[in-house]
Short mmCIF file of C-alpha atoms in Angstrom, two decimals:
data_model
loop_
_atom_site.label_atom_id
_atom_site.label_comp_id
_atom_site.label_asym_id
_atom_site.label_seq_id
_atom_site.Cartn_x
_atom_site.Cartn_y
_atom_site.Cartn_z
CA UNK A 1 26.86 -87.59 46.29
CA UNK A 2 29.16 -84.82 47.43
CA UNK A 3 31.62 -85.10 50.30
CA UNK A 4 32.42 -82.24 52.65
CA UNK A 5 35.55 -81.45 50.62
CA UNK A 6 33.51 -81.24 47.42
CA UNK A 7 31.75 -78.01 48.23
CA UNK A 8 30.49 -75.29 45.89
CA UNK A 9 31.96 -71.82 46.37
CA UNK A 10 29.35 -69.10 45.83
CA UNK A 11 30.93 -65.71 45.23
CA UNK A 12 28.50 -62.90 46.03
CA UNK A 13 25.66 -62.75 48.56
CA UNK A 14 23.08 -60.75 46.65
CA UNK A 15 19.68 -62.24 45.75
CA UNK A 16 21.26 -64.53 43.11
CA UNK A 17 23.91 -65.99 45.39
CA UNK A 18 21.51 -66.33 48.31
CA UNK A 19 18.92 -68.13 46.18
CA UNK A 20 21.60 -70.54 45.02
CA UNK A 21 22.69 -71.15 48.61
CA UNK A 22 19.11 -72.02 49.53
CA UNK A 23 18.82 -74.37 46.56
CA UNK A 24 22.06 -76.17 47.41
CA UNK A 25 21.15 -76.38 51.08
CA UNK A 26 17.88 -78.16 50.47
CA UNK A 27 19.58 -80.54 48.04
CA UNK A 28 22.19 -81.40 50.68
CA UNK A 29 25.10 -79.95 48.69
CA UNK A 30 27.91 -78.45 50.84
CA UNK A 31 28.73 -74.83 50.01
CA UNK A 32 30.43 -71.66 51.17
CA UNK A 33 29.12 -68.23 50.27
CA UNK A 34 31.47 -65.26 50.46
CA UNK A 35 30.72 -61.58 50.01
CA UNK A 36 33.45 -58.95 49.60
CA UNK A 37 31.31 -56.21 51.20
CA UNK A 38 31.62 -55.91 54.96
CA UNK A 39 27.85 -55.91 55.52
CA UNK A 40 24.58 -56.73 53.74
CA UNK A 41 23.34 -54.40 51.01
CA UNK A 42 21.06 -51.74 52.52
CA UNK A 43 19.39 -50.08 49.50
CA UNK A 44 16.04 -50.44 47.77
CA UNK A 45 17.55 -50.80 44.26
CA UNK A 46 15.76 -53.78 42.59
CA UNK A 47 12.37 -53.46 44.24
CA UNK A 48 10.05 -55.38 41.86
CA UNK A 49 9.44 -59.14 42.07
CA UNK A 50 7.81 -60.60 38.97
CA UNK A 51 5.08 -63.28 39.15
CA UNK A 52 7.47 -66.07 38.15
CA UNK A 53 9.88 -65.07 40.91
CA UNK A 54 7.01 -65.22 43.40
CA UNK A 55 6.42 -68.81 42.28
CA UNK A 56 10.10 -69.56 42.93
CA UNK A 57 9.73 -68.10 46.43
CA UNK A 58 6.65 -70.27 46.96
CA UNK A 59 8.69 -73.36 46.09
CA UNK A 60 11.41 -72.23 48.51
CA UNK A 61 8.82 -71.90 51.29
CA UNK A 62 9.20 -68.12 51.54
CA UNK A 63 6.12 -66.76 49.81
CA UNK A 64 4.23 -65.83 52.98
CA UNK A 65 7.22 -63.86 54.29
CA UNK A 66 7.57 -61.96 51.03
CA UNK A 67 3.86 -61.29 50.76
CA UNK A 68 3.93 -59.82 54.27
CA UNK A 69 6.99 -57.69 53.47
CA UNK A 70 5.71 -56.13 50.24
CA UNK A 71 2.75 -54.70 48.40
CA UNK A 72 1.25 -53.99 45.00
CA UNK A 73 2.76 -51.15 43.01
CA UNK A 74 0.70 -47.98 43.59
CA UNK A 75 -0.75 -45.93 40.79
CA UNK A 76 1.38 -43.06 39.49
CA UNK A 77 0.41 -39.48 40.23
CA UNK A 78 1.86 -37.05 37.72
CA UNK A 79 2.11 -33.56 39.20
CA UNK A 80 1.53 -31.02 36.43
CA UNK A 81 0.84 -27.28 36.47
CA UNK A 82 -2.62 -26.70 37.86
CA UNK A 83 -3.14 -30.17 39.34
CA UNK A 84 -2.31 -33.83 38.76
CA UNK A 85 -3.51 -36.93 36.96
CA UNK A 86 -3.29 -40.57 38.04
CA UNK A 87 -2.53 -43.66 35.95
CA UNK A 88 -1.03 -47.13 36.30
CA UNK A 89 2.01 -48.72 34.67
CA UNK A 90 -0.09 -51.86 34.32
CA UNK A 91 -3.58 -52.71 35.50
CA UNK A 92 -3.85 -55.02 38.49
CA UNK A 93 -4.73 -58.54 37.39
CA UNK A 94 -6.96 -61.00 39.22
CA UNK A 95 -5.42 -64.38 40.17
CA UNK A 96 -6.38 -67.31 37.95
CA UNK A 97 -6.31 -71.05 38.64
CA UNK A 98 -2.97 -71.37 36.83
CA UNK A 99 -1.39 -68.07 37.96
CA UNK A 100 -1.86 -67.39 41.69
CA UNK A 101 0.29 -64.23 41.80
CA UNK A 102 -0.28 -62.31 38.57
CA UNK A 103 1.09 -58.89 39.59
CA UNK A 104 4.47 -57.31 40.12
CA UNK A 105 5.14 -57.25 43.88
CA UNK A 106 7.19 -54.46 45.46
CA UNK A 107 9.80 -55.41 48.07
CA UNK A 108 12.93 -53.26 48.64
CA UNK A 109 16.03 -55.18 47.62
CA UNK A 110 17.57 -54.97 51.07
CA UNK A 111 14.51 -56.76 52.44
CA UNK A 112 14.60 -59.38 49.67
CA UNK A 113 18.22 -60.11 50.54
CA UNK A 114 17.43 -60.18 54.25
CA UNK A 115 14.65 -62.75 53.81
CA UNK A 116 16.72 -64.91 51.48
CA UNK A 117 19.70 -64.75 53.86
CA UNK A 118 17.89 -66.10 56.92
CA UNK A 119 19.81 -69.20 58.01
CA UNK A 120 22.49 -68.77 55.32
CA UNK A 121 26.08 -68.54 56.73
CA UNK A 122 27.39 -65.65 54.63
CA UNK A 123 31.09 -64.82 55.09
CA UNK A 124 31.15 -61.02 54.82
CA UNK A 125 34.32 -59.12 54.06
CA UNK A 126 35.71 -62.04 52.05
CA UNK A 127 36.34 -61.80 48.32
CA UNK A 128 38.04 -63.92 45.69
CA UNK A 129 41.39 -62.80 44.30
CA UNK A 130 42.43 -65.75 42.11
CA UNK A 131 40.90 -68.79 40.40
CA UNK A 132 42.79 -71.71 38.91
CA UNK A 133 40.92 -74.54 37.20
CA UNK A 134 42.28 -77.97 37.99
CA UNK A 135 41.61 -81.32 36.37
CA UNK A 136 38.63 -81.65 38.71
CA UNK A 137 37.45 -78.60 40.60
CA UNK A 138 38.85 -75.13 41.15
CA UNK A 139 41.64 -73.73 43.31
CA UNK A 140 40.34 -70.51 44.90
CA UNK A 141 42.41 -67.87 46.64
CA UNK A 142 40.42 -65.66 49.01
CA UNK A 143 41.16 -62.09 50.04
CA UNK A 144 41.95 -63.39 53.54
CA UNK A 145 44.87 -65.38 52.11
CA UNK A 146 43.07 -68.69 52.51
CA UNK A 147 43.40 -71.10 49.57
CA UNK A 148 40.68 -73.70 49.08
CA UNK A 149 39.72 -76.29 46.49
CA UNK A 150 36.06 -76.17 45.50
CA UNK A 151 34.27 -78.69 43.31
CA UNK A 152 32.40 -75.83 41.60
CA UNK A 153 32.55 -72.05 41.74
CA UNK A 154 29.59 -69.79 40.94
CA UNK A 155 30.29 -66.14 40.24
CA UNK A 156 27.27 -64.18 41.46
CA UNK A 157 29.41 -61.16 42.24
CA UNK A 158 27.74 -58.47 40.16
CA UNK A 159 28.42 -56.53 36.99
CA UNK A 160 32.08 -55.97 37.89
CA UNK A 161 32.50 -59.68 38.60
CA UNK A 162 35.95 -60.75 39.71
CA UNK A 163 35.08 -64.32 38.74
CA UNK A 164 34.10 -63.37 35.18
CA UNK A 165 37.29 -61.37 34.73
CA UNK A 166 39.41 -64.23 36.08
CA UNK A 167 37.84 -66.50 33.48
CA UNK A 168 38.55 -64.02 30.69
CA UNK A 169 34.92 -64.17 29.55
CA UNK A 170 33.86 -61.30 27.30
CA UNK A 171 31.14 -59.00 28.68
CA UNK A 172 29.56 -57.94 25.44
CA UNK A 173 27.27 -54.95 25.03
CA UNK A 174 27.24 -51.20 25.52
CA UNK A 175 27.73 -48.60 28.22
CA UNK A 176 26.06 -45.22 27.68
CA UNK A 177 27.92 -42.88 30.01
CA UNK A 178 25.60 -39.99 29.15
CA UNK A 179 22.48 -41.89 30.24
CA UNK A 180 22.51 -41.73 34.02
CA UNK A 181 19.98 -41.76 36.83
CA UNK A 182 20.31 -40.80 40.47
CA UNK A 183 18.61 -43.16 42.93
CA UNK A 184 18.32 -42.63 46.67
CA UNK A 185 16.29 -43.83 49.64
CA UNK A 186 14.79 -40.91 51.57
CA UNK A 187 12.47 -40.19 54.44
CA UNK A 188 10.29 -37.11 54.11
CA UNK A 189 7.22 -35.28 55.30
CA UNK A 190 4.40 -33.60 53.40
CA UNK A 191 3.59 -36.29 50.80
CA UNK A 192 1.04 -39.12 50.82
CA UNK A 193 2.15 -42.74 50.47
CA UNK A 194 -0.80 -43.85 48.36
CA UNK A 195 0.82 -42.95 45.03
CA UNK A 196 4.09 -43.12 43.15
CA UNK A 197 4.64 -39.39 42.64
CA UNK A 198 6.24 -38.10 39.43
CA UNK A 199 7.05 -34.56 38.34
CA UNK A 200 7.40 -34.57 34.52
CA UNK A 201 10.12 -32.68 32.69
CA UNK A 202 9.71 -30.12 29.96
CA UNK A 203 10.30 -32.61 27.14
CA UNK A 204 7.88 -35.42 26.28
CA UNK A 205 8.71 -38.61 28.17
CA UNK A 206 11.19 -36.88 30.52
CA UNK A 207 10.85 -36.29 34.24
CA UNK A 208 12.39 -34.12 36.90
CA UNK A 209 11.74 -36.29 39.93
CA UNK A 210 10.06 -39.49 41.05
CA UNK A 211 9.19 -40.50 44.63
CA UNK A 212 7.93 -44.06 45.13
CA UNK A 213 6.73 -45.16 48.61
CA UNK A 214 8.45 -48.35 49.71
CA UNK A 215 6.47 -50.97 51.66
CA UNK A 216 7.36 -52.00 55.19
CA UNK A 217 8.33 -48.59 56.53
CA UNK A 218 8.34 -44.87 55.82
CA UNK A 219 11.00 -44.70 53.12
CA UNK A 220 10.59 -43.48 49.54
CA UNK A 221 12.80 -44.37 46.59
CA UNK A 222 13.85 -41.14 44.86
CA UNK A 223 14.81 -41.16 41.18
CA UNK A 224 15.97 -38.17 39.14
CA UNK A 225 18.35 -37.19 36.38
CA UNK A 226 21.89 -36.52 37.66
CA UNK A 227 22.17 -33.26 39.55
CA UNK A 228 24.57 -31.38 41.81
CA UNK A 229 21.70 -30.64 44.19
CA UNK A 230 21.12 -32.70 47.31
CA UNK A 231 17.98 -34.86 47.49
CA UNK A 232 16.48 -32.28 49.86
CA UNK A 233 17.14 -29.41 47.49
CA UNK A 234 15.85 -31.40 44.53
CA UNK A 235 12.58 -32.23 46.29
CA UNK A 236 12.11 -28.65 47.45
CA UNK A 237 12.56 -27.44 43.88
CA UNK A 238 9.40 -29.27 42.76
CA UNK A 239 7.34 -28.75 45.94
CA UNK A 240 8.58 -26.63 48.88
CA UNK A 241 5.92 -28.19 51.13
CA UNK A 242 7.80 -31.54 51.08
CA UNK A 243 10.76 -31.83 53.44
CA UNK A 244 13.42 -34.56 53.22
CA UNK A 245 14.32 -35.59 56.77
CA UNK A 246 16.83 -38.38 56.08
CA UNK A 247 18.85 -39.76 53.17
CA UNK A 248 19.91 -43.42 53.24
CA UNK A 249 21.41 -45.46 50.42
CA UNK A 250 22.30 -43.43 47.35
CA UNK A 251 23.67 -44.46 43.97
CA UNK A 252 23.97 -43.33 40.37
CA UNK A 253 22.87 -45.71 37.65
CA UNK A 254 24.48 -45.58 34.23
CA UNK A 255 23.07 -47.39 31.21
CA UNK A 256 25.28 -50.49 31.19
CA UNK A 257 23.63 -53.18 29.07
CA UNK A 258 25.85 -56.25 28.70
CA UNK A 259 25.89 -60.03 28.69
CA UNK A 260 28.64 -62.62 29.15
CA UNK A 261 29.54 -64.61 26.07
CA UNK A 262 29.58 -67.80 28.16
CA UNK A 263 27.85 -68.82 31.38
CA UNK A 264 30.09 -71.83 32.05
CA UNK A 265 33.83 -72.34 31.78
CA UNK A 266 34.92 -75.72 33.12
CA UNK A 267 33.75 -75.99 36.71
CA UNK A 268 32.97 -72.26 37.04
CA UNK A 269 29.55 -70.75 36.34
CA UNK A 270 28.29 -67.17 36.04
CA UNK A 271 24.87 -66.06 37.28
CA UNK A 272 22.91 -62.87 37.87
CA UNK A 273 24.59 -59.54 37.14
CA UNK A 274 27.92 -61.32 36.67
CA UNK A 275 26.36 -62.87 33.56
CA UNK A 276 24.02 -60.08 32.41
CA UNK A 277 23.34 -56.48 33.43
CA UNK A 278 20.13 -54.70 32.50
CA UNK A 279 18.49 -51.34 32.49
CA UNK A 280 16.15 -51.15 35.52
CA UNK A 281 13.30 -50.54 33.05
CA UNK A 282 10.82 -53.38 33.31
CA UNK A 283 12.18 -54.89 36.52
CA UNK A 284 13.98 -57.82 34.87
CA UNK A 285 17.52 -57.93 36.24
CA UNK A 286 17.11 -59.16 39.82
CA UNK A 287 14.36 -61.56 38.75
CA UNK A 288 16.47 -63.10 36.00
CA UNK A 289 19.33 -63.59 38.46
CA UNK A 290 17.12 -65.38 40.99
CA UNK A 291 15.92 -67.69 38.24
CA UNK A 292 19.51 -68.34 37.09
CA UNK A 293 20.21 -69.65 40.57
CA UNK A 294 16.96 -71.62 40.69
CA UNK A 295 17.95 -73.33 37.44
CA UNK A 296 21.56 -73.99 38.41
CA UNK A 297 21.11 -75.24 41.98
CA UNK A 298 19.43 -78.57 41.26
CA UNK A 299 21.80 -79.21 38.36
CA UNK A 300 24.85 -78.83 40.60
CA UNK A 301 23.18 -81.31 42.94
CA UNK A 302 23.15 -83.95 40.19
CA UNK A 303 26.89 -83.57 39.60
CA UNK A 304 26.24 -84.74 36.03
CA UNK A 305 28.19 -83.01 33.26
CA UNK A 306 25.41 -83.36 30.69
CA UNK A 307 22.92 -81.76 33.05
CA UNK A 308 25.34 -79.00 34.06
CA UNK A 309 25.91 -78.13 30.40
CA UNK A 310 22.20 -77.34 30.10
CA UNK A 311 22.58 -74.36 32.47
CA UNK A 312 24.21 -72.28 29.76
CA UNK A 313 22.07 -73.90 27.06
CA UNK A 314 18.88 -72.80 28.83
CA UNK A 315 19.75 -69.61 30.62
CA UNK A 316 21.92 -67.78 28.08
CA UNK A 317 19.13 -67.50 25.45
CA UNK A 318 16.64 -66.50 28.15
CA UNK A 319 18.99 -63.80 29.44
CA UNK A 320 19.50 -62.52 25.89
CA UNK A 321 15.74 -62.28 25.32
CA UNK A 322 15.13 -60.56 28.64
CA UNK A 323 18.01 -58.17 28.00
CA UNK A 324 16.37 -57.24 24.71
CA UNK A 325 13.08 -56.49 26.47
CA UNK A 326 14.62 -54.26 29.15
CA UNK A 327 16.78 -52.50 26.54
CA UNK A 328 13.73 -51.75 24.39
CA UNK A 329 11.95 -50.22 27.38
CA UNK A 330 15.05 -48.23 28.28
CA UNK A 331 15.32 -46.82 24.75
CA UNK A 332 11.68 -45.80 24.98
CA UNK A 333 12.50 -43.68 28.03
CA UNK A 334 15.56 -42.12 26.42
CA UNK A 335 13.72 -41.30 23.18
CA UNK A 336 10.64 -39.91 24.92
CA UNK A 337 8.19 -42.51 23.58
CA UNK A 338 4.57 -41.70 24.39
CA UNK A 339 4.07 -45.12 26.06
CA UNK A 340 7.51 -45.32 27.68
CA UNK A 341 6.00 -45.79 31.15
CA UNK A 342 3.71 -48.69 30.23
CA UNK A 343 4.53 -52.09 31.73
CA UNK A 344 1.61 -54.15 30.45
CA UNK A 345 3.55 -56.50 28.17
CA UNK A 346 2.81 -60.01 29.58
CA UNK A 347 6.36 -61.11 28.78
CA UNK A 348 7.61 -58.93 31.65
CA UNK A 349 5.98 -61.28 34.14
CA UNK A 350 8.43 -64.01 32.99
CA UNK A 351 5.74 -66.70 33.05
CA UNK A 352 6.10 -67.44 29.34
CA UNK A 353 9.89 -67.96 29.36
CA UNK A 354 10.60 -71.55 28.40
CA UNK A 355 13.23 -74.13 27.47
CA UNK A 356 11.36 -75.78 24.60
CA UNK A 357 13.47 -77.79 22.20
CA UNK A 358 16.36 -78.11 24.67
CA UNK A 359 18.16 -81.18 25.95
CA UNK A 360 15.93 -81.40 29.03
CA UNK A 361 12.61 -80.81 27.24
CA UNK A 362 11.33 -84.23 26.18
CA UNK A 363 7.98 -83.79 24.43
CA UNK A 364 6.82 -87.22 23.19
CA UNK A 365 3.32 -86.33 21.93
CA UNK A 366 2.90 -86.00 18.20
CA UNK A 367 0.35 -83.24 18.72
CA UNK A 368 1.20 -81.40 21.97
CA UNK A 369 -1.16 -78.85 23.41
CA UNK A 370 -0.56 -75.24 24.36
CA UNK A 371 1.49 -76.35 27.39
CA UNK A 372 4.37 -78.64 26.52
CA UNK A 373 7.77 -79.87 27.66
CA UNK A 374 10.08 -76.96 28.46
CA UNK A 375 7.30 -74.71 29.74
CA UNK A 376 6.69 -73.47 33.26
CA UNK A 377 4.47 -75.92 35.17
CA UNK A 378 1.12 -74.15 35.79
CA UNK A 379 -0.71 -74.16 39.08
CA UNK A 380 -4.29 -75.45 39.44
CA UNK A 381 -6.75 -76.14 42.25
CA UNK A 382 -7.32 -79.81 43.11
CA UNK A 383 -9.95 -81.60 45.17
CA UNK A 384 -7.53 -81.01 48.07
CA UNK A 385 -4.93 -78.25 47.80
CA UNK A 386 -3.37 -77.25 44.50
CA UNK A 387 -0.73 -78.43 42.07
CA UNK A 388 1.95 -76.13 43.50
CA UNK A 389 1.57 -77.94 46.83
CA UNK A 390 2.59 -81.17 45.08
CA UNK A 391 5.59 -79.60 43.36
CA UNK A 392 7.01 -77.75 46.36
CA UNK A 393 10.41 -79.08 47.36
CA UNK A 394 13.75 -80.12 45.80
CA UNK A 395 12.44 -83.17 43.95
CA UNK A 396 11.13 -83.83 40.48
CA UNK A 397 7.42 -84.77 40.48
CA UNK A 398 5.32 -87.02 38.25
CA UNK A 399 1.76 -85.87 37.59
CA UNK A 400 -0.39 -88.70 36.24
CA UNK A 401 -3.46 -87.37 34.43
CA UNK A 402 -6.36 -89.82 33.98
CA UNK A 403 -3.88 -92.70 34.41
CA UNK A 404 -5.25 -96.14 35.28
CA UNK A 405 -2.37 -98.36 34.12
CA UNK A 406 0.67 -99.57 36.03
CA UNK A 407 3.77 -97.47 36.60
CA UNK A 408 7.33 -98.63 37.28
CA UNK A 409 9.06 -97.96 40.59
CA UNK A 410 10.39 -94.42 40.41
CA UNK A 411 12.47 -92.27 42.76
CA UNK A 412 10.14 -89.26 42.62
CA UNK A 413 6.73 -88.47 44.09
CA UNK A 414 3.89 -89.69 41.87
CA UNK A 415 0.47 -88.04 42.04
CA UNK A 416 -2.65 -89.36 40.36
CA UNK A 417 -4.56 -86.11 40.17
CA UNK A 418 -8.00 -86.17 41.74
CA UNK A 419 -9.64 -83.29 39.92
CA UNK A 420 -13.43 -83.69 39.56
CA UNK A 421 -13.78 -80.30 37.85
CA UNK A 422 -11.01 -81.00 35.34
CA UNK A 423 -9.25 -77.68 36.03
CA UNK A 424 -5.77 -79.19 36.19
CA UNK A 425 -6.24 -80.96 32.85
CA UNK A 426 -7.32 -77.63 31.36
CA UNK A 427 -4.37 -75.81 32.93
CA UNK A 428 -1.95 -78.33 31.39
CA UNK A 429 -4.00 -78.68 28.20
CA UNK A 430 -4.12 -82.46 28.66
CA UNK A 431 -6.34 -84.74 26.59
CA UNK A 432 -6.51 -88.37 27.72
CA UNK A 433 -4.12 -90.41 29.88
CA UNK A 434 -0.84 -88.49 30.09
CA UNK A 435 2.26 -88.46 32.28
CA UNK A 436 3.86 -85.09 33.02
CA UNK A 437 7.24 -85.10 34.73
CA UNK A 438 8.04 -81.75 36.36
CA UNK A 439 11.69 -80.91 36.99
CA UNK A 440 12.99 -79.80 40.41
CA UNK A 441 12.80 -76.16 39.20
CA UNK A 442 9.11 -76.62 38.30
CA UNK A 443 9.54 -76.60 34.54
CA UNK A 444 7.98 -79.45 32.59
CA UNK A 445 10.71 -81.91 31.64
CA UNK A 446 8.89 -84.78 29.97
CA UNK A 447 5.35 -85.30 28.64
CA UNK A 448 4.43 -88.74 27.40
CA UNK A 449 1.95 -91.62 27.34
CA UNK A 450 4.71 -94.21 27.82
CA UNK A 451 6.10 -94.79 31.35
CA UNK A 452 9.42 -95.89 29.83
CA UNK A 453 10.00 -92.30 28.67
CA UNK A 454 9.68 -91.09 32.27
CA UNK A 455 12.16 -93.68 33.54
CA UNK A 456 14.64 -92.70 30.81
CA UNK A 457 14.28 -89.00 31.62
CA UNK A 458 14.89 -89.58 35.32
CA UNK A 459 18.11 -91.40 34.46
CA UNK A 460 19.10 -88.41 32.35
CA UNK A 461 18.68 -85.86 35.14
CA UNK A 462 19.78 -88.19 37.96
CA UNK A 463 16.86 -86.81 39.93
CA UNK A 464 17.66 -86.42 43.64
CA UNK A 465 15.22 -87.37 46.36
CA UNK A 466 14.13 -90.45 48.33
CA UNK A 467 12.20 -93.24 46.71
CA UNK A 468 8.53 -92.38 46.92
CA UNK A 469 5.48 -94.59 46.46
CA UNK A 470 2.56 -93.56 44.23
CA UNK A 471 -0.30 -91.62 45.84
#
């Protein structure tokens, strides 16, 4: 295990870095987290949490806080000459036994960061100026002049990542300077908060102004094409009865769509926007970063080189796929596609992203079902509680379906599922006695009918956690 001198340096205290800090903390891995900004981010920027991210927050014990802080996306109200019409980006979905949170959940990014940061000792006003890889670990020079030696460094320091540049890693992709968007947080009077208000432009698919009510207060997120007018003037130009009373965070987005060519160089890793930057279309960027950290945290805890290599193996292809999705949606906006506003593609929910065929996906059945090794572990109600209750925590978990035979002593919780209705077997598409080992990040690692396969897999991932007796 790690000593106090073998800490991980997390560079950047946005949602990615904070999620990683939480992961390392519950695995007992020493860390420092530094943030070059003097204070926490205070804007609404990435406001949409996808269903898979909500499952991550459940595992981290934060789901109730986030549910209380947010809300469903409202329907859009398009203001057109002579009236308005209402529509949704995606219909609201009912929860199912395997998917408890099926809808995009709106939480302003500042609030997401605030909730993730509770109890995390962020060092604000501290950046990284130099990195030097050593035979083991990394020599890090901080902006304060302090020089430290970290066992690992994780660059979660955004699209202009100092860590990525120090590594010399290519940031491949495109920047479209002409494709820009103004975003601001505003308070105003004269407009209801029951809808996301949009004033379309003169060309198909374009818009003049959008005002989205943010949960947890009286702020709206304003979006508009770049303009020399102030937010107040811009709002008054579409409806003089609406008055902007305060302007908070304000930024200008440019279409910067890029991905790092590598996510690991020696003992340094890249995550979140430092590894991939997206169009905001589809709400993928922040969510992908949180899941980078969720994947990486337990692997750092193992300290095993083979396991650490799977971070890039698993997350780089996922980031590439997600980047393709958000880019396609962005192009739809730019080109004025008739369905540019739709967000009903199930892939956006990130529940179907998987690591099938990878080093840590051991599928031993000759005829696997719909759910197999490498997939997200589904939820399901049980006679008492639900499957997610069994998985919650930093450990790997063995689910024994219809298993009557002996099992070896293992260092993970073992649960013989008591499921009279058979819903969990249906959720996992299990037929007959089967062992399903779920990784610490709640992806299925191993599916087999031979306990020896489970023991071998646990040796592979060096699963952390106290020895636990079968239940």
